[in-house]
Amino acid sequence: MMCLISIVGTGRVGASIAFLCVSNGLDDVLLVNTTKEKAIGESLDVASAIPANSKFSIRGTDDYSELIGSDIVIIAASVGIYTKHRAENIDHQVAMIKNIAKKIKKYCPSAIVLLVSNPLDVLTYFFQKTTGFSRFKVIGIASSLDTSRFRYYISETLSVPQSSVSNALVLGEHGDSMVPIFSGVSVGDNPLFSMIDSRDTITDNVRNYWRTLRNFKSRSQFGIAKNVFDVVDAIRNKKEISIPASVVLDGEYDEHDVAMGIPVIINQNGVSEIQKIKLDDTESSSLKKSAEKIRSDIKSVHD
């Protein structure tokens, strides 16, 4: 059965996600952008990547009414570029997400919504509150990207292939308070803690990955695009994927009324399970501080 994957925001990230969906023949793709020409241009470019045996298409528009029939909506829109931290444009980004949320509620209220825009956890929270959608169908995709970066730095630190690193997770804020979970990580058959002296250097590297990357290019696009694609593929093909992602919490990890990255299982219906994992005392304390940071950002928003 065909479905429609809609992507709101056709910058580098949105276009990269569209490319992966189209080139892998997932489904019809709609690009929505405030500048119609940008959406059409990206759709024309990506259309050249449609496999010869694919029955699917891609098109671009600035008309939100074309979201009707969308099964999955990905939000990768932004009002500006952050340079110091992900929450520096918070008021404008929240205003943007509320506006988008009202349109999605109007035109495709049954869609599963994947958020990519920053500040990721704050926007996930406000989108869910604005729409009243099930919290299990409003999912912020970023902690899985941070997890990829955590795994990368472990492999670089120990000079081992990433494939030898298992059970790496990053929870909490997609921001400077994110919490790499060291206690469950194994490298080969050995616990990570038996192979490193301190968690501080790796933690700092993971939190500052985006800043390091920006020393060499303007912003990241491919890592987050692949992480989003993996979730879309799982939803579309009725598979399960186990990743950390941001959802609004209602008692899980002793947190209420805040969205942050926690381990979840996602299937064709959205989040099917919030997984409870064991944390050591340092991780539990850091996760509590991360939740408070997100909650503080939420309260700072000026309507």
mmCIF file with all atom_site columns, N, CA and C in Angstrom, residues 216-243:
data_model
loop_
_atom_site.group_PDB
_atom_site.id
_atom_site.type_symbol
_atom_site.label_atom_id
_atom_site.label_alt_id
_atom_site.label_comp_id
_atom_site.label_asym_id
_atom_site.label_entity_id
_atom_site.label_seq_id
_atom_site.pdbx_PDB_ins_code
_atom_site.Cartn_x
_atom_site.Cartn_y
_atom_site.Cartn_z
_atom_site.occupancy
_atom_site.B_iso_or_equiv
_atom_site.pdbx_formal_charge
_atom_site.auth_seq_id
_atom_site.auth_comp_id
_atom_site.auth_asym_id
_atom_site.auth_atom_id
_atom_site.pdbx_PDB_model_num
ATOM 1  N N  . PHE A 1 216 ? 34.780 22.825 9.827  1.00 0.00 ? 216 PHE A N  1
ATOM 2  C CA . PHE A 1 216 ? 35.145 22.332 8.505  1.00 0.00 ? 216 PHE A CA 1
ATOM 3  C C  . PHE A 1 216 ? 34.033 22.494 7.461  1.00 0.00 ? 216 PHE A C  1
ATOM 4  N N  . LYS A 1 217 ? 32.766 22.528 7.899  1.00 0.00 ? 217 LYS A N  1
ATOM 5  C CA . LYS A 1 217 ? 31.655 22.779 6.979  1.00 0.00 ? 217 LYS A CA 1
ATOM 6  C C  . LYS A 1 217 ? 30.554 23.492 7.756  1.00 0.00 ? 217 LYS A C  1
ATOM 7  N N  . SER A 1 218 ? 29.591 24.050 7.047  1.00 0.00 ? 218 SER A N  1
ATOM 8  C CA . SER A 1 218 ? 28.624 24.948 7.683  1.00 0.00 ? 218 SER A CA 1
ATOM 9  C C  . SER A 1 218 ? 27.712 24.245 8.674  1.00 0.00 ? 218 SER A C  1
ATOM 10 N N  . ARG A 1 219 ? 27.286 23.035 8.369  1.00 0.00 ? 219 ARG A N  1
ATOM 11 C CA . ARG A 1 219 ? 26.424 22.303 9.305  1.00 0.00 ? 219 ARG A CA 1
ATOM 12 C C  . ARG A 1 219 ? 26.332 20.843 8.880  1.00 0.00 ? 219 ARG A C  1
ATOM 13 N N  . SER A 1 220 ? 25.826 20.017 9.783  1.00 0.00 ? 220 SER A N  1
ATOM 14 C CA . SER A 1 220 ? 25.691 18.591 9.488  1.00 0.00 ? 220 SER A CA 1
ATOM 15 C C  . SER A 1 220 ? 24.411 18.336 8.706  1.00 0.00 ? 220 SER A C  1
ATOM 16 N N  . GLN A 1 221 ? 24.396 17.256 7.936  1.00 0.00 ? 221 GLN A N  1
ATOM 17 C CA . GLN A 1 221 ? 23.197 16.892 7.206  1.00 0.00 ? 221 GLN A CA 1
ATOM 18 C C  . GLN A 1 221 ? 23.054 15.393 7.012  1.00 0.00 ? 221 GLN A C  1
ATOM 19 N N  . PHE A 1 222 ? 24.135 14.692 6.704  1.00 0.00 ? 222 PHE A N  1
ATOM 20 C CA . PHE A 1 222 ? 24.009 13.297 6.306  1.00 0.00 ? 222 PHE A CA 1
ATOM 21 C C  . PHE A 1 222 ? 23.723 12.369 7.480  1.00 0.00 ? 222 PHE A C  1
ATOM 22 N N  . GLY A 1 223 ? 24.348 12.610 8.620  1.00 0.00 ? 223 GLY A N  1
ATOM 23 C CA . GLY A 1 223 ? 24.121 11.745 9.776  1.00 0.00 ? 223 GLY A CA 1
ATOM 24 C C  . GLY A 1 223 ? 22.669 11.776 10.224 1.00 0.00 ? 223 GLY A C  1
ATOM 25 N N  . ILE A 1 224 ? 22.120 12.970 10.394 1.00 0.00 ? 224 ILE A N  1
ATOM 26 C CA . ILE A 1 224 ? 20.729 13.063 10.843 1.00 0.00 ? 224 ILE A CA 1
ATOM 27 C C  . ILE A 1 224 ? 19.788 12.546 9.766  1.00 0.00 ? 224 ILE A C  1
ATOM 28 N N  . ALA A 1 225 ? 20.117 12.783 8.492  1.00 0.00 ? 225 ALA A N  1
ATOM 29 C CA . ALA A 1 225 ? 19.259 12.282 7.420  1.00 0.00 ? 225 ALA A CA 1
ATOM 30 C C  . ALA A 1 225 ? 19.166 10.761 7.456  1.00 0.00 ? 225 ALA A C  1
ATOM 31 N N  . LYS A 1 226 ? 20.292 10.100 7.659  1.00 0.00 ? 226 LYS A N  1
ATOM 32 C CA . LYS A 1 226 ? 20.284 8.628  7.723  1.00 0.00 ? 226 LYS A CA 1
ATOM 33 C C  . LYS A 1 226 ? 19.522 8.129  8.943  1.00 0.00 ? 226 LYS A C  1
ATOM 34 N N  . ASN A 1 227 ? 19.674 8.798  10.079 1.00 0.00 ? 227 ASN A N  1
ATOM 35 C CA . ASN A 1 227 ? 18.943 8.387  11.276 1.00 0.00 ? 227 ASN A CA 1
ATOM 36 C C  . ASN A 1 227 ? 17.437 8.555  11.094 1.00 0.00 ? 227 ASN A C  1
ATOM 37 N N  . VAL A 1 228 ? 17.020 9.629  10.450 1.00 0.00 ? 228 VAL A N  1
ATOM 38 C CA . VAL A 1 228 ? 15.592 9.820  10.177 1.00 0.00 ? 228 VAL A CA 1
ATOM 39 C C  . VAL A 1 228 ? 15.098 8.778  9.182  1.00 0.00 ? 228 VAL A C  1
ATOM 40 N N  . PHE A 1 229 ? 15.872 8.564  8.123  1.00 0.00 ? 229 PHE A N  1
ATOM 41 C CA . PHE A 1 229 ? 15.477 7.576  7.125  1.00 0.00 ? 229 PHE A CA 1
ATOM 42 C C  . PHE A 1 229 ? 15.261 6.206  7.766  1.00 0.00 ? 229 PHE A C  1
ATOM 43 N N  . ASP A 1 230 ? 16.131 5.798  8.667  1.00 0.00 ? 230 ASP A N  1
ATOM 44 C CA . ASP A 1 230 ? 15.999 4.492  9.311  1.00 0.00 ? 230 ASP A CA 1
ATOM 45 C C  . ASP A 1 230 ? 14.659 4.359  10.039 1.00 0.00 ? 230 ASP A C  1
ATOM 46 N N  . VAL A 1 231 ? 14.210 5.461  10.670 1.00 0.00 ? 231 VAL A N  1
ATOM 47 C CA . VAL A 1 231 ? 12.922 5.442  11.364 1.00 0.00 ? 231 VAL A CA 1
ATOM 48 C C  . VAL A 1 231 ? 11.782 5.384  10.353 1.00 0.00 ? 231 VAL A C  1
ATOM 49 N N  . VAL A 1 232 ? 11.863 6.190  9.293  1.00 0.00 ? 232 VAL A N  1
ATOM 50 C CA . VAL A 1 232 ? 10.828 6.168  8.260  1.00 0.00 ? 232 VAL A CA 1
ATOM 51 C C  . VAL A 1 232 ? 10.728 4.779  7.631  1.00 0.00 ? 232 VAL A C  1
ATOM 52 N N  . ASP A 1 233 ? 11.858 4.171  7.359  1.00 0.00 ? 233 ASP A N  1
ATOM 53 C CA . ASP A 1 233 ? 11.889 2.831  6.774  1.00 0.00 ? 233 ASP A CA 1
ATOM 54 C C  . ASP A 1 233 ? 11.217 1.816  7.696  1.00 0.00 ? 233 ASP A C  1
ATOM 55 N N  . ALA A 1 234 ? 11.477 1.936  8.999  1.00 0.00 ? 234 ALA A N  1
ATOM 56 C CA . ALA A 1 234 ? 10.859 1.013  9.955  1.00 0.00 ? 234 ALA A CA 1
ATOM 57 C C  . ALA A 1 234 ? 9.340  1.195  9.984  1.00 0.00 ? 234 ALA A C  1
ATOM 58 N N  . ILE A 1 235 ? 8.902  2.449  10.008 1.00 0.00 ? 235 ILE A N  1
ATOM 59 C CA . ILE A 1 235 ? 7.461  2.728  10.027 1.00 0.00 ? 235 ILE A CA 1
ATOM 60 C C  . ILE A 1 235 ? 6.806  2.220  8.746  1.00 0.00 ? 235 ILE A C  1
ATOM 61 N N  . ARG A 1 236 ? 7.410  2.573  7.628  1.00 0.00 ? 236 ARG A N  1
ATOM 62 C CA . ARG A 1 236 ? 6.806  2.249  6.334  1.00 0.00 ? 236 ARG A CA 1
ATOM 63 C C  . ARG A 1 236 ? 6.773  0.750  6.077  1.00 0.00 ? 236 ARG A C  1
ATOM 64 N N  . ASN A 1 237 ? 7.800  0.033  6.484  1.00 0.00 ? 237 ASN A N  1
ATOM 65 C CA . ASN A 1 237 ? 7.906  -1.395 6.185  1.00 0.00 ? 237 ASN A CA 1
ATOM 66 C C  . ASN A 1 237 ? 7.529  -2.290 7.358  1.00 0.00 ? 237 ASN A C  1
ATOM 67 N N  . LYS A 1 238 ? 6.853  -1.684 8.343  1.00 0.00 ? 238 LYS A N  1
ATOM 68 C CA . LYS A 1 238 ? 6.301  -2.433 9.472  1.00 0.00 ? 238 LYS A CA 1
ATOM 69 C C  . LYS A 1 238 ? 7.366  -3.260 10.194 1.00 0.00 ? 238 LYS A C  1
ATOM 70 N N  . LYS A 1 239 ? 8.491  -2.591 10.441 1.00 0.00 ? 239 LYS A N  1
ATOM 71 C CA . LYS A 1 239 ? 9.566  -3.198 11.208 1.00 0.00 ? 239 LYS A CA 1
ATOM 72 C C  . LYS A 1 239 ? 9.652  -2.498 12.561 1.00 0.00 ? 239 LYS A C  1
ATOM 73 N N  . GLU A 1 240 ? 10.444 -3.043 13.448 1.00 0.00 ? 240 GLU A N  1
ATOM 74 C CA . GLU A 1 240 ? 10.715 -2.387 14.721 1.00 0.00 ? 240 GLU A CA 1
ATOM 75 C C  . GLU A 1 240 ? 12.138 -1.858 14.725 1.00 0.00 ? 240 GLU A C  1
ATOM 76 N N  . ILE A 1 241 ? 12.308 -0.678 15.285 1.00 0.00 ? 241 ILE A N  1
ATOM 77 C CA . ILE A 1 241 ? 13.645 -0.118 15.452 1.00 0.00 ? 241 ILE A CA 1
ATOM 78 C C  . ILE A 1 241 ? 13.776 0.354  16.890 1.00 0.00 ? 241 ILE A C  1
ATOM 79 N N  . SER A 1 242 ? 14.879 0.009  17.521 1.00 0.00 ? 242 SER A N  1
ATOM 80 C CA . SER A 1 242 ? 15.134 0.379  18.907 1.00 0.00 ? 242 SER A CA 1
ATOM 81 C C  . SER A 1 242 ? 16.211 1.456  18.937 1.00 0.00 ? 242 SER A C  1
ATOM 82 N N  . ILE A 1 243 ? 15.830 2.664  19.306 1.00 0.00 ? 243 ILE A N  1
ATOM 83 C CA . ILE A 1 243 ? 16.742 3.803  19.317 1.00 0.00 ? 243 ILE A CA 1
ATOM 84 C C  . ILE A 1 243 ? 16.376 4.728  20.480 1.00 0.00 ? 243 ILE A C  1
#
